[in-house]
Amino acid sequence: QVQLVESGGGLVQAGGSLRLSCAASGRTFRNYAMGWLRQAPGKGREFVAAINWSGGSTDYADSVKGRFTISRDNAKNTVYLQMNSLKPEDTAVYFCAADPIYRIPFRYEYWGQGTQVTVSS
């Protein structure tokens, strides 16, 4: 079992920045690929970004490329999502997820509870 706890969400104006964090506990963090996904009101969950166990491979949704950066610190058992140039359409609940395998299409076995990000225009 892997437990994931997100933090760092909040309310920000368009053009602003936020950094989300996801703290993992349980199994060995470095053994897991990590991802961020989001769900806007009335919409399905969508992929945002992913990172492999070492941080050497990353992938992003086209909608966030050039604005968001995923990273991880295996010593701190934490994955981050730096979000810059935020837009109102980025408003969603953001979820952290983990899986033993980094694969495309991405699938995740473990999920956090989510953190709300609201971008005002």
Short mmCIF file of C-alpha atoms in Angstrom, two decimals:
data_model
loop_
_atom_site.label_atom_id
_atom_site.label_comp_id
_atom_site.label_asym_id
_atom_site.label_seq_id
_atom_site.Cartn_x
_atom_site.Cartn_y
_atom_site.Cartn_z
CA GLN A 1 0.00 0.00 0.00
CA VAL A 2 1.05 3.54 -0.76
CA GLN A 3 -0.59 6.48 0.97
CA LEU A 4 -0.58 9.81 -0.85
CA VAL A 5 -1.42 13.22 0.61
CA GLU A 6 -1.61 16.30 -1.61
CA SER A 7 -1.16 19.88 -0.46
CA GLY A 8 -0.59 23.32 -1.91
CA GLY A 9 -3.89 23.97 -3.62
CA GLY A 10 -5.77 27.23 -3.28
CA LEU A 11 -7.17 30.28 -5.00
CA VAL A 12 -4.96 32.22 -7.41
CA GLN A 13 -5.52 34.85 -10.07
CA ALA A 14 -5.02 34.07 -13.73
CA GLY A 15 -1.35 34.33 -14.63
CA GLY A 16 -0.27 33.33 -11.15
CA SER A 17 1.57 30.29 -9.88
CA LEU A 18 1.08 27.47 -7.41
CA ARG A 19 3.18 24.51 -6.38
CA LEU A 20 1.43 21.30 -5.42
CA SER A 21 3.13 18.71 -3.27
CA CYS A 22 2.32 15.06 -2.75
CA ALA A 23 3.83 13.24 0.20
CA ALA A 24 4.01 9.47 -0.05
CA SER A 25 4.29 6.88 2.68
CA GLY A 26 4.12 3.13 2.84
CA ARG A 27 6.06 1.24 0.21
CA THR A 28 9.39 2.46 -1.14
CA PHE A 29 8.66 5.71 -2.95
CA ARG A 30 11.47 5.39 -5.45
CA ASN A 31 9.91 2.21 -6.81
CA TYR A 32 6.88 4.07 -8.12
CA ALA A 33 6.09 6.16 -11.13
CA MET A 34 4.07 9.18 -10.13
CA GLY A 35 1.48 11.31 -11.84
CA TRP A 36 -0.81 14.26 -11.46
CA LEU A 37 -4.34 14.21 -12.81
CA ARG A 38 -7.22 16.63 -12.44
CA GLN A 39 -10.97 16.73 -12.53
CA ALA A 40 -12.92 19.87 -13.30
CA PRO A 41 -16.57 20.26 -12.26
CA GLY A 42 -18.83 18.21 -14.50
CA LYS A 43 -15.91 16.64 -16.36
CA GLY A 44 -13.99 13.40 -16.25
CA ARG A 45 -10.57 12.94 -14.74
CA GLU A 46 -7.77 13.93 -17.12
CA PHE A 47 -4.04 13.32 -17.20
CA VAL A 48 -1.81 16.30 -16.40
CA ALA A 49 1.77 15.09 -15.94
CA ALA A 50 3.80 12.00 -15.13
CA ILE A 51 7.31 11.18 -13.97
CA ASN A 52 9.20 7.92 -13.80
CA TRP A 53 10.97 6.58 -10.70
CA SER A 54 14.23 8.44 -11.26
CA GLY A 55 12.82 11.65 -12.68
CA GLY A 56 14.58 10.99 -15.95
CA SER A 57 11.36 10.66 -17.93
CA THR A 58 8.42 13.02 -17.82
CA ASP A 59 5.32 13.55 -19.88
CA TYR A 60 2.69 16.29 -20.00
CA ALA A 61 -0.75 16.92 -21.37
CA ASP A 62 -0.65 19.29 -24.32
CA SER A 63 -2.79 21.77 -22.38
CA VAL A 64 -0.10 22.28 -19.72
CA LYS A 65 3.15 21.88 -21.67
CA GLY A 66 5.47 24.81 -21.11
CA ARG A 67 3.50 25.97 -18.05
CA PHE A 68 3.62 23.03 -15.61
CA THR A 69 6.64 21.09 -14.38
CA ILE A 70 6.57 17.79 -12.53
CA SER A 71 9.49 16.79 -10.33
CA ARG A 72 10.27 14.46 -7.47
CA ASP A 73 12.56 14.23 -4.48
CA ASN A 74 13.04 10.57 -3.60
CA ALA A 75 14.88 11.48 -0.40
CA LYS A 76 11.77 13.31 0.79
CA ASN A 77 9.23 10.86 -0.67
CA THR A 78 7.56 13.78 -2.40
CA VAL A 79 6.45 14.65 -5.91
CA TYR A 80 5.73 18.22 -6.98
CA LEU A 81 3.77 20.01 -9.65
CA GLN A 82 4.90 23.57 -10.33
CA MET A 83 2.12 25.40 -12.11
CA ASN A 84 2.87 28.72 -13.79
CA SER A 85 0.82 31.03 -16.00
CA LEU A 86 -2.35 29.56 -14.59
CA LYS A 87 -5.59 29.93 -16.53
CA PRO A 88 -9.20 29.73 -15.36
CA GLU A 89 -9.53 26.46 -17.29
CA ASP A 90 -6.92 24.95 -14.96
CA THR A 91 -9.50 25.09 -12.16
CA ALA A 92 -9.99 21.54 -10.91
CA VAL A 93 -9.34 19.10 -8.12
CA TYR A 94 -5.79 17.85 -8.61
CA PHE A 95 -4.94 14.28 -7.69
CA CYS A 96 -1.58 12.66 -7.07
CA ALA A 97 -1.24 9.04 -8.15
CA ALA A 98 1.32 6.24 -8.02
CA ASP A 99 1.96 3.02 -9.89
CA PRO A 100 4.85 0.55 -10.02
CA ILE A 101 5.07 0.90 -13.82
CA TYR A 102 5.67 4.01 -15.94
CA ARG A 103 3.64 3.27 -19.04
CA ILE A 104 1.63 4.96 -21.75
CA PRO A 105 -1.30 5.20 -21.57
CA PHE A 106 -0.81 5.97 -17.90
CA ARG A 107 -2.59 3.92 -15.27
CA TYR A 108 -2.34 4.32 -11.52
CA GLU A 109 -2.95 1.94 -8.65
CA TYR A 110 -2.85 4.40 -5.77
CA TRP A 111 -4.53 7.78 -5.45
CA GLY A 112 -4.53 10.72 -3.08
CA GLN A 113 -7.63 12.52 -1.90
CA GLY A 114 -7.10 15.56 -4.10
CA THR A 115 -6.48 19.25 -3.58
CA GLN A 116 -8.60 22.07 -5.02
CA VAL A 117 -7.04 24.59 -7.37
CA THR A 118 -9.18 27.58 -8.34
CA VAL A 119 -7.98 30.15 -10.86
CA SER A 120 -9.95 33.37 -11.03
CA SER A 121 -10.14 35.50 -14.15
#
